[in-house]
JSON list of C-alpha atoms in Angstrom, two decimals:
[
{"chain": "A", "resi": 418, "resn": "UNK", "atom": "CA", "xyz": [-14.21, 29.41, 0.01]},
{"chain": "A", "resi": 419, "resn": "UNK", "atom": "CA", "xyz": [-14.93, 25.91, 1.27]},
{"chain": "A", "resi": 420, "resn": "UNK", "atom": "CA", "xyz": [-17.25, 25.53, 4.23]},
{"chain": "A", "resi": 421, "resn": "UNK", "atom": "CA", "xyz": [-16.37, 23.84, 7.49]},
{"chain": "A", "resi": 422, "resn": "UNK", "atom": "CA", "xyz": [-18.98, 21.22, 6.61]},
{"chain": "A", "resi": 423, "resn": "UNK", "atom": "CA", "xyz": [-17.01, 20.45, 3.44]},
{"chain": "A", "resi": 424, "resn": "UNK", "atom": "CA", "xyz": [-13.81, 20.17, 5.46]},
{"chain": "A", "resi": 425, "resn": "UNK", "atom": "CA", "xyz": [-15.55, 17.75, 7.83]},
{"chain": "A", "resi": 426, "resn": "UNK", "atom": "CA", "xyz": [-16.66, 15.71, 4.81]},
{"chain": "A", "resi": 427, "resn": "UNK", "atom": "CA", "xyz": [-13.03, 15.56, 3.63]},
{"chain": "A", "resi": 428, "resn": "UNK", "atom": "CA", "xyz": [-12.00, 14.36, 7.09]},
{"chain": "A", "resi": 429, "resn": "UNK", "atom": "CA", "xyz": [-14.72, 11.71, 7.02]},
{"chain": "A", "resi": 430, "resn": "UNK", "atom": "CA", "xyz": [-13.47, 10.47, 3.63]},
{"chain": "A", "resi": 431, "resn": "UNK", "atom": "CA", "xyz": [-9.89, 10.30, 4.97]},
{"chain": "A", "resi": 432, "resn": "UNK", "atom": "CA", "xyz": [-11.08, 8.40, 8.04]},
{"chain": "A", "resi": 433, "resn": "UNK", "atom": "CA", "xyz": [-13.02, 5.92, 5.91]},
{"chain": "A", "resi": 434, "resn": "UNK", "atom": "CA", "xyz": [-9.98, 5.27, 3.74]},
{"chain": "A", "resi": 435, "resn": "UNK", "atom": "CA", "xyz": [-7.76, 4.65, 6.74]},
{"chain": "A", "resi": 436, "resn": "UNK", "atom": "CA", "xyz": [-10.28, 2.26, 8.31]},
{"chain": "A", "resi": 437, "resn": "UNK", "atom": "CA", "xyz": [-10.53, 0.22, 5.13]},
{"chain": "A", "resi": 438, "resn": "UNK", "atom": "CA", "xyz": [-6.79, 0.27, 4.53]},
{"chain": "A", "resi": 439, "resn": "UNK", "atom": "CA", "xyz": [-6.12, -0.78, 8.14]},
{"chain": "A", "resi": 440, "resn": "UNK", "atom": "CA", "xyz": [-7.88, -4.04, 7.37]},
{"chain": "A", "resi": 441, "resn": "UNK", "atom": "CA", "xyz": [-6.45, -4.54, 3.88]},
{"chain": "A", "resi": 442, "resn": "UNK", "atom": "CA", "xyz": [-2.79, -3.94, 4.73]},
{"chain": "A", "resi": 443, "resn": "UNK", "atom": "CA", "xyz": [-2.77, -6.95, 7.04]},
{"chain": "A", "resi": 444, "resn": "UNK", "atom": "CA", "xyz": [-3.16, -9.30, 4.06]},
{"chain": "A", "resi": 445, "resn": "UNK", "atom": "CA", "xyz": [0.18, -9.36, 2.28]},
{"chain": "A", "resi": 446, "resn": "UNK", "atom": "CA", "xyz": [-1.30, -10.62, -0.98]},
{"chain": "A", "resi": 447, "resn": "UNK", "atom": "CA", "xyz": [-3.79, -7.76, -1.12]},
{"chain": "A", "resi": 448, "resn": "UNK", "atom": "CA", "xyz": [-0.98, -5.25, -0.78]},
{"chain": "A", "resi": 449, "resn": "UNK", "atom": "CA", "xyz": [0.20, -6.19, -4.27]},
{"chain": "A", "resi": 450, "resn": "UNK", "atom": "CA", "xyz": [-3.14, -5.58, -5.97]},
{"chain": "A", "resi": 451, "resn": "UNK", "atom": "CA", "xyz": [-3.98, -2.56, -8.10]},
{"chain": "A", "resi": 452, "resn": "UNK", "atom": "CA", "xyz": [-7.20, -2.00, -6.15]},
{"chain": "A", "resi": 453, "resn": "UNK", "atom": "CA", "xyz": [-5.24, -1.74, -2.91]},
{"chain": "A", "resi": 454, "resn": "UNK", "atom": "CA", "xyz": [-2.85, 0.73, -4.56]},
{"chain": "A", "resi": 455, "resn": "UNK", "atom": "CA", "xyz": [-5.77, 2.77, -5.85]},
{"chain": "A", "resi": 456, "resn": "UNK", "atom": "CA", "xyz": [-7.34, 3.00, -2.39]},
{"chain": "A", "resi": 457, "resn": "UNK", "atom": "CA", "xyz": [-3.97, 3.70, -0.80]},
{"chain": "A", "resi": 458, "resn": "UNK", "atom": "CA", "xyz": [-3.09, 6.52, -3.19]},
{"chain": "A", "resi": 459, "resn": "UNK", "atom": "CA", "xyz": [-6.61, 7.89, -2.92]},
{"chain": "A", "resi": 460, "resn": "UNK", "atom": "CA", "xyz": [-6.00, 8.17, 0.83]},
{"chain": "A", "resi": 461, "resn": "UNK", "atom": "CA", "xyz": [-2.64, 9.92, 0.36]},
{"chain": "A", "resi": 462, "resn": "UNK", "atom": "CA", "xyz": [-4.13, 12.31, -2.20]},
{"chain": "A", "resi": 463, "resn": "UNK", "atom": "CA", "xyz": [-7.14, 13.03, 0.01]},
{"chain": "A", "resi": 464, "resn": "UNK", "atom": "CA", "xyz": [-4.84, 14.01, 2.88]},
{"chain": "A", "resi": 465, "resn": "UNK", "atom": "CA", "xyz": [-2.73, 16.24, 0.62]},
{"chain": "A", "resi": 466, "resn": "UNK", "atom": "CA", "xyz": [-5.81, 17.84, -0.94]},
{"chain": "A", "resi": 467, "resn": "UNK", "atom": "CA", "xyz": [-7.35, 18.44, 2.48]},
{"chain": "A", "resi": 468, "resn": "UNK", "atom": "CA", "xyz": [-4.22, 20.19, 3.73]},
{"chain": "A", "resi": 469, "resn": "UNK", "atom": "CA", "xyz": [-4.07, 22.26, 0.57]},
{"chain": "A", "resi": 470, "resn": "UNK", "atom": "CA", "xyz": [-7.72, 23.29, 0.98]},
{"chain": "A", "resi": 471, "resn": "UNK", "atom": "CA", "xyz": [-7.01, 24.39, 4.53]},
{"chain": "A", "resi": 472, "resn": "UNK", "atom": "CA", "xyz": [-4.11, 26.49, 3.33]},
{"chain": "A", "resi": 473, "resn": "UNK", "atom": "CA", "xyz": [-6.26, 28.14, 0.67]},
{"chain": "A", "resi": 474, "resn": "UNK", "atom": "CA", "xyz": [-9.48, 28.59, 2.64]},
{"chain": "A", "resi": 475, "resn": "UNK", "atom": "CA", "xyz": [-8.97, 28.42, 6.39]},
{"chain": "A", "resi": 476, "resn": "UNK", "atom": "CA", "xyz": [-5.67, 29.99, 7.43]},
{"chain": "A", "resi": 477, "resn": "UNK", "atom": "CA", "xyz": [-5.80, 33.31, 5.59]},
{"chain": "A", "resi": 478, "resn": "UNK", "atom": "CA", "xyz": [-8.70, 34.93, 7.50]},
{"chain": "A", "resi": 479, "resn": "UNK", "atom": "CA", "xyz": [-7.23, 33.63, 10.74]},
{"chain": "A", "resi": 480, "resn": "UNK", "atom": "CA", "xyz": [-3.72, 34.96, 10.12]},
{"chain": "A", "resi": 481, "resn": "UNK", "atom": "CA", "xyz": [-4.95, 38.52, 9.58]},
{"chain": "A", "resi": 482, "resn": "UNK", "atom": "CA", "xyz": [-7.34, 38.47, 12.54]},
{"chain": "A", "resi": 483, "resn": "UNK", "atom": "CA", "xyz": [-6.80, 40.90, 15.41]},
{"chain": "A", "resi": 484, "resn": "UNK", "atom": "CA", "xyz": [-7.15, 38.17, 18.07]},
{"chain": "A", "resi": 485, "resn": "UNK", "atom": "CA", "xyz": [-3.68, 36.73, 18.73]},
{"chain": "A", "resi": 486, "resn": "UNK", "atom": "CA", "xyz": [-5.07, 33.37, 19.87]},
{"chain": "A", "resi": 487, "resn": "UNK", "atom": "CA", "xyz": [-6.75, 32.92, 16.49]},
{"chain": "A", "resi": 488, "resn": "UNK", "atom": "CA", "xyz": [-3.52, 33.86, 14.70]},
{"chain": "A", "resi": 489, "resn": "UNK", "atom": "CA", "xyz": [-1.54, 31.46, 16.90]},
{"chain": "A", "resi": 490, "resn": "UNK", "atom": "CA", "xyz": [-3.98, 28.63, 16.17]},
{"chain": "A", "resi": 491, "resn": "UNK", "atom": "CA", "xyz": [-3.56, 29.18, 12.42]},
{"chain": "A", "resi": 492, "resn": "UNK", "atom": "CA", "xyz": [0.23, 29.32, 12.76]},
{"chain": "A", "resi": 493, "resn": "UNK", "atom": "CA", "xyz": [0.33, 26.10, 14.79]},
{"chain": "A", "resi": 494, "resn": "UNK", "atom": "CA", "xyz": [-1.87, 24.25, 12.30]},
{"chain": "A", "resi": 495, "resn": "UNK", "atom": "CA", "xyz": [0.18, 25.53, 9.36]},
{"chain": "A", "resi": 496, "resn": "UNK", "atom": "CA", "xyz": [3.28, 24.18, 11.07]},
{"chain": "A", "resi": 497, "resn": "UNK", "atom": "CA", "xyz": [1.50, 20.88, 11.65]},
{"chain": "A", "resi": 498, "resn": "UNK", "atom": "CA", "xyz": [0.52, 20.74, 7.97]},
{"chain": "A", "resi": 499, "resn": "UNK", "atom": "CA", "xyz": [4.15, 21.08, 6.95]},
{"chain": "A", "resi": 500, "resn": "UNK", "atom": "CA", "xyz": [5.09, 18.28, 9.33]},
{"chain": "A", "resi": 501, "resn": "UNK", "atom": "CA", "xyz": [2.37, 15.98, 7.99]},
{"chain": "A", "resi": 502, "resn": "UNK", "atom": "CA", "xyz": [3.49, 16.68, 4.42]},
{"chain": "A", "resi": 503, "resn": "UNK", "atom": "CA", "xyz": [7.10, 15.94, 5.38]},
{"chain": "A", "resi": 504, "resn": "UNK", "atom": "CA", "xyz": [6.19, 12.67, 7.12]},
{"chain": "A", "resi": 505, "resn": "UNK", "atom": "CA", "xyz": [3.98, 11.52, 4.24]},
{"chain": "A", "resi": 506, "resn": "UNK", "atom": "CA", "xyz": [6.71, 12.39, 1.72]},
{"chain": "A", "resi": 507, "resn": "UNK", "atom": "CA", "xyz": [9.23, 10.28, 3.68]},
{"chain": "A", "resi": 508, "resn": "UNK", "atom": "CA", "xyz": [6.72, 7.47, 4.01]},
{"chain": "A", "resi": 509, "resn": "UNK", "atom": "CA", "xyz": [5.83, 7.40, 0.31]},
{"chain": "A", "resi": 510, "resn": "UNK", "atom": "CA", "xyz": [9.51, 7.61, -0.65]},
{"chain": "A", "resi": 511, "resn": "UNK", "atom": "CA", "xyz": [10.15, 4.52, 1.47]},
{"chain": "A", "resi": 512, "resn": "UNK", "atom": "CA", "xyz": [7.12, 2.44, 0.46]},
{"chain": "A", "resi": 513, "resn": "UNK", "atom": "CA", "xyz": [6.03, 3.66, -2.98]},
{"chain": "A", "resi": 514, "resn": "UNK", "atom": "CA", "xyz": [7.37, 3.91, -6.49]},
{"chain": "A", "resi": 515, "resn": "UNK", "atom": "CA", "xyz": [5.46, 5.20, -9.51]},
{"chain": "A", "resi": 516, "resn": "UNK", "atom": "CA", "xyz": [2.03, 4.85, -7.87]},
{"chain": "A", "resi": 517, "resn": "UNK", "atom": "CA", "xyz": [2.66, 1.30, -6.71]},
{"chain": "A", "resi": 518, "resn": "UNK", "atom": "CA", "xyz": [3.50, -0.04, -3.30]},
{"chain": "A", "resi": 519, "resn": "UNK", "atom": "CA", "xyz": [6.97, -1.55, -2.87]},
{"chain": "A", "resi": 520, "resn": "UNK", "atom": "CA", "xyz": [6.79, -3.67, 0.26]},
{"chain": "A", "resi": 521, "resn": "UNK", "atom": "CA", "xyz": [9.89, -5.59, 1.25]},
{"chain": "A", "resi": 522, "resn": "UNK", "atom": "CA", "xyz": [9.12, -5.95, 4.95]},
{"chain": "A", "resi": 523, "resn": "UNK", "atom": "CA", "xyz": [5.39, -6.44, 5.43]},
{"chain": "A", "resi": 524, "resn": "UNK", "atom": "CA", "xyz": [5.41, -6.10, 9.23]},
{"chain": "A", "resi": 525, "resn": "UNK", "atom": "CA", "xyz": [7.35, -2.84, 9.03]},
{"chain": "A", "resi": 526, "resn": "UNK", "atom": "CA", "xyz": [4.96, -1.59, 6.35]},
{"chain": "A", "resi": 527, "resn": "UNK", "atom": "CA", "xyz": [1.99, -2.31, 8.63]},
{"chain": "A", "resi": 528, "resn": "UNK", "atom": "CA", "xyz": [3.70, -0.53, 11.52]},
{"chain": "A", "resi": 529, "resn": "UNK", "atom": "CA", "xyz": [4.66, 2.54, 9.47]},
{"chain": "A", "resi": 530, "resn": "UNK", "atom": "CA", "xyz": [1.23, 2.76, 7.85]},
{"chain": "A", "resi": 531, "resn": "UNK", "atom": "CA", "xyz": [-0.58, 2.54, 11.17]},
{"chain": "A", "resi": 532, "resn": "UNK", "atom": "CA", "xyz": [1.64, 5.33, 12.48]},
{"chain": "A", "resi": 533, "resn": "UNK", "atom": "CA", "xyz": [0.62, 7.50, 9.52]},
{"chain": "A", "resi": 534, "resn": "UNK", "atom": "CA", "xyz": [-3.04, 6.73, 10.14]},
{"chain": "A", "resi": 535, "resn": "UNK", "atom": "CA", "xyz": [-2.72, 7.63, 13.83]},
{"chain": "A", "resi": 536, "resn": "UNK", "atom": "CA", "xyz": [-0.82, 10.83, 13.01]},
{"chain": "A", "resi": 537, "resn": "UNK", "atom": "CA", "xyz": [-3.46, 11.96, 10.51]},
{"chain": "A", "resi": 538, "resn": "UNK", "atom": "CA", "xyz": [-6.33, 10.89, 12.78]},
{"chain": "A", "resi": 539, "resn": "UNK", "atom": "CA", "xyz": [-4.88, 12.96, 15.62]},
{"chain": "A", "resi": 540, "resn": "UNK", "atom": "CA", "xyz": [-4.75, 15.92, 13.26]},
{"chain": "A", "resi": 541, "resn": "UNK", "atom": "CA", "xyz": [-8.39, 15.41, 12.25]},
{"chain": "A", "resi": 542, "resn": "UNK", "atom": "CA", "xyz": [-9.46, 15.45, 15.88]},
{"chain": "A", "resi": 543, "resn": "UNK", "atom": "CA", "xyz": [-7.42, 18.60, 16.54]},
{"chain": "A", "resi": 544, "resn": "UNK", "atom": "CA", "xyz": [-8.98, 20.31, 13.54]},
{"chain": "A", "resi": 545, "resn": "UNK", "atom": "CA", "xyz": [-12.49, 19.52, 14.77]},
{"chain": "A", "resi": 546, "resn": "UNK", "atom": "CA", "xyz": [-11.76, 20.59, 18.34]},
{"chain": "A", "resi": 547, "resn": "UNK", "atom": "CA", "xyz": [-9.51, 23.61, 17.77]},
{"chain": "A", "resi": 548, "resn": "UNK", "atom": "CA", "xyz": [-8.99, 24.81, 14.18]},
{"chain": "A", "resi": 549, "resn": "UNK", "atom": "CA", "xyz": [-12.56, 24.87, 12.94]},
{"chain": "A", "resi": 550, "resn": "UNK", "atom": "CA", "xyz": [-14.01, 26.52, 16.06]},
{"chain": "A", "resi": 551, "resn": "UNK", "atom": "CA", "xyz": [-11.29, 29.21, 15.86]},
{"chain": "A", "resi": 552, "resn": "UNK", "atom": "CA", "xyz": [-12.03, 29.70, 12.16]},
{"chain": "A", "resi": 553, "resn": "UNK", "atom": "CA", "xyz": [-15.76, 30.04, 12.89]},
{"chain": "A", "resi": 554, "resn": "UNK", "atom": "CA", "xyz": [-15.00, 32.56, 15.62]},
{"chain": "A", "resi": 555, "resn": "UNK", "atom": "CA", "xyz": [-12.75, 34.56, 13.30]},
{"chain": "A", "resi": 556, "resn": "UNK", "atom": "CA", "xyz": [-15.25, 34.65, 10.45]},
{"chain": "A", "resi": 557, "resn": "UNK", "atom": "CA", "xyz": [-18.20, 35.44, 12.76]},
{"chain": "A", "resi": 558, "resn": "UNK", "atom": "CA", "xyz": [-16.30, 38.34, 14.29]},
{"chain": "A", "resi": 559, "resn": "UNK", "atom": "CA", "xyz": [-15.35, 39.53, 10.82]},
{"chain": "A", "resi": 560, "resn": "UNK", "atom": "CA", "xyz": [-19.00, 39.53, 9.72]},
{"chain": "A", "resi": 561, "resn": "UNK", "atom": "CA", "xyz": [-20.09, 41.32, 12.88]},
{"chain": "A", "resi": 562, "resn": "UNK", "atom": "CA", "xyz": [-17.55, 44.12, 12.38]}
]
């Protein structure tokens, strides 16, 4: 089982990627470089891996907990994970092909990418403020029982 500290480290890595990419995407020429693609796909993979790790390590003890608020928190975050996966899949279908970026409208690409970053950043904040404290509460109660 991954620790909450590890999950926070994943979130920090995702945040770093988005900050760097936010600067790089503004330069159209950089968007066509392999290095940019590597960083970009590293970001996408980090988000997917993070969500997968939550599914494997965080939700299960919460879903079987006797406290309905803890169960509801897990259910809401699971639903949010599915939405993030759906949005990222649509985004990558639109802007990517075979691990390369395919940018026809640079301004639209910037707009769509910034929306993804904001969406994921909002999720990271919610995890820190709601999911992880509920998970800690659930596992502490489990140990005390």
